[in-house]
mmCIF file with all atom_site columns, C-alpha atoms and ligand atoms in Angstrom:
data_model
loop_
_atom_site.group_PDB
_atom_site.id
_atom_site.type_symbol
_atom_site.label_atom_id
_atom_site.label_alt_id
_atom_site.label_comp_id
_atom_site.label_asym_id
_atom_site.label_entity_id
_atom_site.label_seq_id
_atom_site.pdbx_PDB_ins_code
_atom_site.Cartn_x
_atom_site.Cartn_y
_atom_site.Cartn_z
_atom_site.occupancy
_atom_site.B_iso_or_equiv
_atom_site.pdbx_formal_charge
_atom_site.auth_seq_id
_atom_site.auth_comp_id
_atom_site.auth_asym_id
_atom_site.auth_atom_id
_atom_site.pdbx_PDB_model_num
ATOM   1   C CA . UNK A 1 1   ? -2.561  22.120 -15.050 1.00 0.00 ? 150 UNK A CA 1
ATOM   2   C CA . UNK A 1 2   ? -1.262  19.143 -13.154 1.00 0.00 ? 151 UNK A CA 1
ATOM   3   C CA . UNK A 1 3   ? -0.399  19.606 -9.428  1.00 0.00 ? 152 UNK A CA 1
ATOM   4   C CA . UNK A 1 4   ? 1.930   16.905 -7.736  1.00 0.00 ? 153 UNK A CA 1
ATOM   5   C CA . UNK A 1 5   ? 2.784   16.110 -4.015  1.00 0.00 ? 154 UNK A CA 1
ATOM   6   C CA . UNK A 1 6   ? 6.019   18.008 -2.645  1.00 0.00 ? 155 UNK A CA 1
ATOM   7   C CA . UNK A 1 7   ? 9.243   19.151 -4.785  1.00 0.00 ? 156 UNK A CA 1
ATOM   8   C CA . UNK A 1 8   ? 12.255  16.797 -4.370  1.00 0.00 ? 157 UNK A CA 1
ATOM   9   C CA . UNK A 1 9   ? 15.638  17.521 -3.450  1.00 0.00 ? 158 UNK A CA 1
ATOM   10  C CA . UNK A 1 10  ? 16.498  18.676 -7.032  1.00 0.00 ? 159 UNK A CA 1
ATOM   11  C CA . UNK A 1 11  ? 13.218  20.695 -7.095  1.00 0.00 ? 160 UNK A CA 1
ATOM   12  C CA . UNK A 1 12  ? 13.819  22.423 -3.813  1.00 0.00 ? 161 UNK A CA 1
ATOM   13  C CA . UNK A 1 13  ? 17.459  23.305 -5.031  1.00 0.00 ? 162 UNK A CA 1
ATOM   14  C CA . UNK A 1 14  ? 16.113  24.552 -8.396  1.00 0.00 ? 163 UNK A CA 1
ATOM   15  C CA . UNK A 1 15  ? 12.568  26.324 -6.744  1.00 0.00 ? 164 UNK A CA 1
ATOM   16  C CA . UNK A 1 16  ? 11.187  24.209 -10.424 1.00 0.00 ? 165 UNK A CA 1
ATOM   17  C CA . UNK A 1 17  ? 8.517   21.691 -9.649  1.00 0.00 ? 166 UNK A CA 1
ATOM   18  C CA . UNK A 1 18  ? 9.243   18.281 -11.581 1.00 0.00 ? 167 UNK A CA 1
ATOM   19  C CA . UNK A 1 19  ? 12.832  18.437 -12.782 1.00 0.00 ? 168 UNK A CA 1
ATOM   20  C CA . UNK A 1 20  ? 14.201  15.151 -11.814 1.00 0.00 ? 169 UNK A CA 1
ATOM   21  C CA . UNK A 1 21  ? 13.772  11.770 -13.323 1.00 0.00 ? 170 UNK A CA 1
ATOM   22  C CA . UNK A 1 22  ? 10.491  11.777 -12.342 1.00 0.00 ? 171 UNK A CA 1
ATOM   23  C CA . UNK A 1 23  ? 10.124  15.594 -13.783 1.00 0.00 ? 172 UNK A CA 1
ATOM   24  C CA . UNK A 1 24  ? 11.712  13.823 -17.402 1.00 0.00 ? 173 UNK A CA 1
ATOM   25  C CA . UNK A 1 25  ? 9.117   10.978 -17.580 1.00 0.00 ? 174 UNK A CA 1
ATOM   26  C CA . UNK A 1 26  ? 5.866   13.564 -16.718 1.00 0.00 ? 175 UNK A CA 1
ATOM   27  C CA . UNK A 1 27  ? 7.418   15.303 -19.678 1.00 0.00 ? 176 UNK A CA 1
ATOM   28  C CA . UNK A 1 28  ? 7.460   12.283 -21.663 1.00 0.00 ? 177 UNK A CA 1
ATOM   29  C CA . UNK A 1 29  ? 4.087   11.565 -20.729 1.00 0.00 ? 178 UNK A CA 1
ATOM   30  C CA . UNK A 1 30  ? 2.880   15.376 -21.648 1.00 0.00 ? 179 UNK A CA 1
ATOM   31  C CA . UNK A 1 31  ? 4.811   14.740 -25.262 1.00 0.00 ? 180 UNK A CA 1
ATOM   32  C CA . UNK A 1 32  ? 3.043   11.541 -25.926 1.00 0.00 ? 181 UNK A CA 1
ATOM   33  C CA . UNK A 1 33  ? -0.163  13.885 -25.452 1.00 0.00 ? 182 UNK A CA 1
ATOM   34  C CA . UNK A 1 34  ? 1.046   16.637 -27.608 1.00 0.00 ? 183 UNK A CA 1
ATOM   35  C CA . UNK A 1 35  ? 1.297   19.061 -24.974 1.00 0.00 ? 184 UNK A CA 1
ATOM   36  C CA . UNK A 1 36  ? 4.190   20.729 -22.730 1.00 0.00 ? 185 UNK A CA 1
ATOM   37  C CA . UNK A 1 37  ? 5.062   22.575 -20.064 1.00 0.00 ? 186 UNK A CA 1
ATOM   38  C CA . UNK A 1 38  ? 6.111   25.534 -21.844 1.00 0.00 ? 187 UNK A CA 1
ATOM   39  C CA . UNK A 1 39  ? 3.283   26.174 -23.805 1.00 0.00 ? 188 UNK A CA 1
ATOM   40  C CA . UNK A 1 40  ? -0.159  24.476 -22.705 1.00 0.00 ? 189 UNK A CA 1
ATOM   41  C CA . UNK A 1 41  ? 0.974   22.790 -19.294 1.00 0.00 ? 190 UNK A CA 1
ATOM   42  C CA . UNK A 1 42  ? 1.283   24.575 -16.074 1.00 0.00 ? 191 UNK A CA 1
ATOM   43  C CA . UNK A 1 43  ? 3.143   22.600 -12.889 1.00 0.00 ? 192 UNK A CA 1
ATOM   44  C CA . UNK A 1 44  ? 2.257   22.733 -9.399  1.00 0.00 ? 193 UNK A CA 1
ATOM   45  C CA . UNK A 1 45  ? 2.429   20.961 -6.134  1.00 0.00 ? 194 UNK A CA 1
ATOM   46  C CA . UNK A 1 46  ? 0.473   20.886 -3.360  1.00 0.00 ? 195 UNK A CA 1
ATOM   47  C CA . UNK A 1 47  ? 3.412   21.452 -1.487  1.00 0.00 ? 196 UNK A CA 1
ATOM   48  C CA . UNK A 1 48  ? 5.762   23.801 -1.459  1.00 0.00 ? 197 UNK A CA 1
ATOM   49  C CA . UNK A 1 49  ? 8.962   22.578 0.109   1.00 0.00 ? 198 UNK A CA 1
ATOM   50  C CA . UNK A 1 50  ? 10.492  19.660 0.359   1.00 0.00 ? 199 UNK A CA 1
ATOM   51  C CA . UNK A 1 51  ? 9.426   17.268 3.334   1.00 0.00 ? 200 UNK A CA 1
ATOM   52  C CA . UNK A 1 52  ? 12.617  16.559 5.894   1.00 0.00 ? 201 UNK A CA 1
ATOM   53  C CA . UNK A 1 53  ? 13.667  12.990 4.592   1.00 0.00 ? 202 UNK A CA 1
ATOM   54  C CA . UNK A 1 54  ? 11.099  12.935 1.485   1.00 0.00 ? 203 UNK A CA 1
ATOM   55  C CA . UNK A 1 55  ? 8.504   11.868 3.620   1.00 0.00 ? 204 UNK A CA 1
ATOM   56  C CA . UNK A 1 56  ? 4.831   12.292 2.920   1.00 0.00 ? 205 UNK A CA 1
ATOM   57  C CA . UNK A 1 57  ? 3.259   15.623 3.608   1.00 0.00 ? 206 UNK A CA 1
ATOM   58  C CA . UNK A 1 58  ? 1.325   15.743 6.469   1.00 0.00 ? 207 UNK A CA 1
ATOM   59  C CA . UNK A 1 59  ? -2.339  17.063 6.552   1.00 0.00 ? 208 UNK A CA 1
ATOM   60  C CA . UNK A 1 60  ? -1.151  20.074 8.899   1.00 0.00 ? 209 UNK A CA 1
ATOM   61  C CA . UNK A 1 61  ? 1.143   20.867 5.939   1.00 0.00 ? 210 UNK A CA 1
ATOM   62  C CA . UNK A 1 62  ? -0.922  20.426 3.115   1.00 0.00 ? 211 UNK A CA 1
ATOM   63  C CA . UNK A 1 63  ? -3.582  22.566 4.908   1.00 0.00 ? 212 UNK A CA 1
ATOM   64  C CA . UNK A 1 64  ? -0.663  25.277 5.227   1.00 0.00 ? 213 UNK A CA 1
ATOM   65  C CA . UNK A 1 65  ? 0.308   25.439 1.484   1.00 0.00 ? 214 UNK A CA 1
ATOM   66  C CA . UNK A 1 66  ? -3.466  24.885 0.659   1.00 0.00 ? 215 UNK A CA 1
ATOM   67  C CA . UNK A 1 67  ? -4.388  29.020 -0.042  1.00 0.00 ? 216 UNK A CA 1
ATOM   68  C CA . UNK A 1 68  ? -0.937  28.963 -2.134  1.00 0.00 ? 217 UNK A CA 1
ATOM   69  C CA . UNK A 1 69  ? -2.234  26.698 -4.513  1.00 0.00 ? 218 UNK A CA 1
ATOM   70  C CA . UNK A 1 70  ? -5.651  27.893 -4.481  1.00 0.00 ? 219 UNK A CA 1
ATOM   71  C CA . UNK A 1 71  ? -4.320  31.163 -5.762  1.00 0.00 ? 220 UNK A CA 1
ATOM   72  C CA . UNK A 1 72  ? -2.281  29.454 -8.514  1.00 0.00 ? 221 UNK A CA 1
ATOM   73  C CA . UNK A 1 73  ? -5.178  27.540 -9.594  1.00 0.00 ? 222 UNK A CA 1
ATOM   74  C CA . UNK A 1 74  ? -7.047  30.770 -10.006 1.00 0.00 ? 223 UNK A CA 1
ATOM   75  C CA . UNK A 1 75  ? -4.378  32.602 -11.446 1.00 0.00 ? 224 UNK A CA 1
ATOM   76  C CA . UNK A 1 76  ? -3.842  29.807 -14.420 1.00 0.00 ? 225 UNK A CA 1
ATOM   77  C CA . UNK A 1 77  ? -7.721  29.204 -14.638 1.00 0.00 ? 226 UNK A CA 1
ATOM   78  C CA . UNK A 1 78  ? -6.699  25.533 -16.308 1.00 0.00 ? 227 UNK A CA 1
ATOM   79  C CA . UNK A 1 79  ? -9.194  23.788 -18.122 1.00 0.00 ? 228 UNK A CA 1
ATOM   80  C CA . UNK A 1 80  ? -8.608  21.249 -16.429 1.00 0.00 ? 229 UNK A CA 1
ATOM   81  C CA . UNK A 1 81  ? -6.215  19.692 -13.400 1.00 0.00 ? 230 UNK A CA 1
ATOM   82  C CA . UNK A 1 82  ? -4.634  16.579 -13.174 1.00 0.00 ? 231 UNK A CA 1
ATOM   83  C CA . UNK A 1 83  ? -3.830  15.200 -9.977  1.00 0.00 ? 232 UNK A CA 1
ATOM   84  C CA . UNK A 1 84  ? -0.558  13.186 -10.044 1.00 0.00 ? 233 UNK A CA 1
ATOM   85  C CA . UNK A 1 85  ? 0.174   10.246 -7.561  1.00 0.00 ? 234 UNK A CA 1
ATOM   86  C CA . UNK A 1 86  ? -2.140  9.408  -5.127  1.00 0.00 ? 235 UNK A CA 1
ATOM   87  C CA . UNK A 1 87  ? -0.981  12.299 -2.318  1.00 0.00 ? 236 UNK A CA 1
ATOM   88  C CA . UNK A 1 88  ? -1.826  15.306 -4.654  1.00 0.00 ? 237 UNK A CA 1
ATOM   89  C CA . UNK A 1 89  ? -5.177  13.156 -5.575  1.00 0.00 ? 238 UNK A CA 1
ATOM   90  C CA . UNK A 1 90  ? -6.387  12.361 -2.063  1.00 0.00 ? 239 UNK A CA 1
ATOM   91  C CA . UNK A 1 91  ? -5.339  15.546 -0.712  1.00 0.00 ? 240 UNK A CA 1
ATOM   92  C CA . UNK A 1 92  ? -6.739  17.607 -3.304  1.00 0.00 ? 241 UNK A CA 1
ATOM   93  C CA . UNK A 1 93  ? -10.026 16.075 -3.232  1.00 0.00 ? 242 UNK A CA 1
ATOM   94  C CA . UNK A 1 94  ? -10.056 15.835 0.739   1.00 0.00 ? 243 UNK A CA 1
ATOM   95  C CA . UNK A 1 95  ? -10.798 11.825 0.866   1.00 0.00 ? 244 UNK A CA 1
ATOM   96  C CA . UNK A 1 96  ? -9.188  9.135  1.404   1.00 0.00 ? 245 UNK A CA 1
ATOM   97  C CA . UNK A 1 97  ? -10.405 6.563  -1.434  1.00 0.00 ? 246 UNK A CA 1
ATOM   98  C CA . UNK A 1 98  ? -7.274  4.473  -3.063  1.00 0.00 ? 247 UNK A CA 1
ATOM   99  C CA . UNK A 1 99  ? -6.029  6.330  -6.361  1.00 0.00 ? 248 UNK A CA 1
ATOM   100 C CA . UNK A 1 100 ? -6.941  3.094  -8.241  1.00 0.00 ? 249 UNK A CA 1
ATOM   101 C CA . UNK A 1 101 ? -11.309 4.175  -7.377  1.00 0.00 ? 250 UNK A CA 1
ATOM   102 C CA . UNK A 1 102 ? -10.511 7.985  -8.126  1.00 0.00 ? 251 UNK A CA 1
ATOM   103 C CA . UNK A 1 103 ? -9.349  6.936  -11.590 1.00 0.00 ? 252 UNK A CA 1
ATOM   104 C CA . UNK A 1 104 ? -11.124 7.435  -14.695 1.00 0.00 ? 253 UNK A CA 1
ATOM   105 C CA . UNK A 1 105 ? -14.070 9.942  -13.851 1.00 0.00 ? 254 UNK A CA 1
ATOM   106 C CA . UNK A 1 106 ? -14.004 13.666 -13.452 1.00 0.00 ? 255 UNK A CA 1
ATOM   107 C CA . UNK A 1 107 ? -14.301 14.991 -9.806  1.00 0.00 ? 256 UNK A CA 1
ATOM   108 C CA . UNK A 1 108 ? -14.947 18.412 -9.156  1.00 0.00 ? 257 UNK A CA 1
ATOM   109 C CA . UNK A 1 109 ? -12.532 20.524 -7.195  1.00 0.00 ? 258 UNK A CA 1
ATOM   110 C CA . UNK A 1 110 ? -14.073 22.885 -4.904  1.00 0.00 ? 259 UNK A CA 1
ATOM   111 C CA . UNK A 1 111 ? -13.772 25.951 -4.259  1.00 0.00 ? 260 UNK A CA 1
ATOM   112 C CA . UNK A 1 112 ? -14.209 26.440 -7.838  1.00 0.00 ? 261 UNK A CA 1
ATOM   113 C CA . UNK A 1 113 ? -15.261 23.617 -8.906  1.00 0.00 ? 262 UNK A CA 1
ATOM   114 C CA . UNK A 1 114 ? -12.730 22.794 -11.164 1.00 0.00 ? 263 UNK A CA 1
ATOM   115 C CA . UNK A 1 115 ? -13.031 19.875 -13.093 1.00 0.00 ? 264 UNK A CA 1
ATOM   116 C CA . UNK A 1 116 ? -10.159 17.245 -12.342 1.00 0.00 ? 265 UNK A CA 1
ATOM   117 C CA . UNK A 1 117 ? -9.067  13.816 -13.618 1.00 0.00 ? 266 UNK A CA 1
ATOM   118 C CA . UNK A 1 118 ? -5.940  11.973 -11.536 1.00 0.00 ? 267 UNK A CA 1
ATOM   119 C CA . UNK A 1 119 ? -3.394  9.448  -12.802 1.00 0.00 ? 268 UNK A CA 1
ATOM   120 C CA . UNK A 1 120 ? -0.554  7.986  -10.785 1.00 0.00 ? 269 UNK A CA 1
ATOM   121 C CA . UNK A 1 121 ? 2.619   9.540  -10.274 1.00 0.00 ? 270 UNK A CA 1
ATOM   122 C CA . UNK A 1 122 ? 5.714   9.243  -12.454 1.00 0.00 ? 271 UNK A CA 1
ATOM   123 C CA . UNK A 1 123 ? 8.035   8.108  -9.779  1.00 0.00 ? 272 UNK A CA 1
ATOM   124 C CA . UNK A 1 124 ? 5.775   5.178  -9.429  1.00 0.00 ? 273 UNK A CA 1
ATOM   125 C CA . UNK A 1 125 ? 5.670   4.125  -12.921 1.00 0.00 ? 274 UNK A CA 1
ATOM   126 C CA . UNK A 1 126 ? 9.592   4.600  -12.750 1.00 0.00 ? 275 UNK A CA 1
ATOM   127 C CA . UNK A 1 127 ? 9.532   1.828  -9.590  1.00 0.00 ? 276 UNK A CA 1
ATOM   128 C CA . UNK A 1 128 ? 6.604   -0.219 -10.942 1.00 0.00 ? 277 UNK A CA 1
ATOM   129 C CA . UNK A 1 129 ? 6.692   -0.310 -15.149 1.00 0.00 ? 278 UNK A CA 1
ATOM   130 C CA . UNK A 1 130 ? 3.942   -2.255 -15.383 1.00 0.00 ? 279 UNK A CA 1
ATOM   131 C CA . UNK A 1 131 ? 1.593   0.157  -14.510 1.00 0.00 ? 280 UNK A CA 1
ATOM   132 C CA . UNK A 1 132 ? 2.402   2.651  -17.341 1.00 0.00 ? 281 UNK A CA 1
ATOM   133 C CA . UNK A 1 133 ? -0.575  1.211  -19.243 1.00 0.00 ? 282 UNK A CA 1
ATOM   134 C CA . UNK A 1 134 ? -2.515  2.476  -17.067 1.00 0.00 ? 283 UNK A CA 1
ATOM   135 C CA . UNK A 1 135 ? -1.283  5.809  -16.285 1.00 0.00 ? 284 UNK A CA 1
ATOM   136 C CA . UNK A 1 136 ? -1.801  5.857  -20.415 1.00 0.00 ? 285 UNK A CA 1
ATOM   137 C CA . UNK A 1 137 ? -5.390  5.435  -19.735 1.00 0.00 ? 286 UNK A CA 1
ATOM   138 C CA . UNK A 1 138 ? -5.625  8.103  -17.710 1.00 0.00 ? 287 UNK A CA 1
ATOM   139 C CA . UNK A 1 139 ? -3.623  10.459 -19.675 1.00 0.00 ? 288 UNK A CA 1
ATOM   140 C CA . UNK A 1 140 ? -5.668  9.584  -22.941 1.00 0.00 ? 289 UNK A CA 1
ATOM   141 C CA . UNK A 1 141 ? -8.938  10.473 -20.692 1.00 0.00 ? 290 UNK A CA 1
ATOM   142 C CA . UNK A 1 142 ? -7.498  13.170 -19.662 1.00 0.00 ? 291 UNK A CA 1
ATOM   143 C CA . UNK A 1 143 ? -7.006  14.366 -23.476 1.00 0.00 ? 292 UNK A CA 1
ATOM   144 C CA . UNK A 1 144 ? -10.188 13.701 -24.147 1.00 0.00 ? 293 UNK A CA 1
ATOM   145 C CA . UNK A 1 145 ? -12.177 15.494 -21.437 1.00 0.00 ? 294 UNK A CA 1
ATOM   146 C CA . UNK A 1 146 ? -9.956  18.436 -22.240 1.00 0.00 ? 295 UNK A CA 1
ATOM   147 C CA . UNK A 1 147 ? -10.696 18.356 -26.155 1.00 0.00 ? 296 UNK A CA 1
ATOM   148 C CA . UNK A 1 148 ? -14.570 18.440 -24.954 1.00 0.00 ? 297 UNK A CA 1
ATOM   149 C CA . UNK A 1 149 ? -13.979 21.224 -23.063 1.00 0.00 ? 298 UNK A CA 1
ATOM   150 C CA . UNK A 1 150 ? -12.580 22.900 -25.549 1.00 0.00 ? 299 UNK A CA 1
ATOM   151 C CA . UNK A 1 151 ? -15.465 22.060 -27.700 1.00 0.00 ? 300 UNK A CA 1
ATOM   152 C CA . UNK A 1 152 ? -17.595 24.061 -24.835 1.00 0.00 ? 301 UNK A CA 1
ATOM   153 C CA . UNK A 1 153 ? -18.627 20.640 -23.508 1.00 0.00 ? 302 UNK A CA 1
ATOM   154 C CA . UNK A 1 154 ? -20.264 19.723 -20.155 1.00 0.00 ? 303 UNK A CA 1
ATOM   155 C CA . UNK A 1 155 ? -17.777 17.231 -18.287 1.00 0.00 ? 304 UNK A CA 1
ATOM   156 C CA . UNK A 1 156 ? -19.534 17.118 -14.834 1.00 0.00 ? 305 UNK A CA 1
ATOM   157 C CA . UNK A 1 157 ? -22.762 16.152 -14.065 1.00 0.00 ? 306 UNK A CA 1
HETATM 158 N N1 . LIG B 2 .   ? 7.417   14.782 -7.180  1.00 0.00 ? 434 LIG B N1 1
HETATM 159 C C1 . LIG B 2 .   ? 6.410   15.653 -7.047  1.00 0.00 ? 434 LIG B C1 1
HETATM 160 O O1 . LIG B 2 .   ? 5.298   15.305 -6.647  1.00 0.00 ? 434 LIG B O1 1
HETATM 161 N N2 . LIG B 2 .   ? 6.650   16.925 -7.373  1.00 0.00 ? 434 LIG B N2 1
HETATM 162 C C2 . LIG B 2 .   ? 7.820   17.346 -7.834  1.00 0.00 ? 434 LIG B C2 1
HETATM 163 O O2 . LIG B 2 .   ? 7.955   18.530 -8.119  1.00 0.00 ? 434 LIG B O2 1
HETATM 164 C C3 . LIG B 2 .   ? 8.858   16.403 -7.968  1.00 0.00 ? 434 LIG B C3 1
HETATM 165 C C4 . LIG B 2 .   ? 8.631   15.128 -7.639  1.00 0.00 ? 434 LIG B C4 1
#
């Protein structure tokens, strides 16, 4: 499952999270990993409407939307979430440490405990190329901790 920040203006039109450029290049991403959205990958955000402007949520909002997702997260039971982009990270995880420290080990999101990986989000990469390599990273660690839990592995401590 990965969960981004707020639909967009094409998202709020089409009530389908992720179906803008930014929506094309996740999908790219998802392809390079063998996976998809209509088989393996389910798509959330943590919120569900469209911020006036595109701003960035606000905590009041988040906090509104929060029982929403919950319920989705339950309802998919994912192996395993990825956060995308640094609003759906921090928020998710209730902190406010830079995307670039939450990288690369798995967290565990409570209620359930679900285990989570982030990576940064595709309208980023689109704005700042360079940094694909690393969202690559992510994404291949993100492979990996879901092949060993599929393998009935521990992935948190
Ligand atoms: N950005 C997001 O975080 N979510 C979407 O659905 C679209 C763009």
């Amino acid at each position: 499952m990965m969960v981004g920040e707020a639909p967009g203006a094409e998202e709020d039109a089409r009530g389908e999270p992720f179906v803008g450029q930014a929506g094309k290049l996740l999908d790219n991403m998802l392809a390079a990993l063998d996976m998809n959205r209509r088989d393996n990958v389910y798509i959330a955000n943590v919120l569900k409407c469209r911020p006036p402007g595109n701003r960035d949520p606000r905590p009041d909002e988040a906090a509104q939307c929060r029982g929403y997702l919950e319920r989705q997260i339950e309802l998919v039971s994912p192996a395993l979430i990825v956060a995308v982009g640094r609003i759906a990270a921090q928020n998710l995880l209730g902190t406010d440490t830079a995307l670039a420290r939450l990288r690369g080990k798995v967290h565990a999101l409570a209620p359930g405990g679900w285990p989570l990986v982030v990576t940064y989000h595709p309208a980023y990469l689109l704005r700042s190329p360079a940094e694909k390599r690393k969202a690559w990273q992510d994404l291949s660690f993100a492979r990996q901790v879901y092949d060993r839990l599929q393998n009935g592995e521990r992935v948190l401590p």
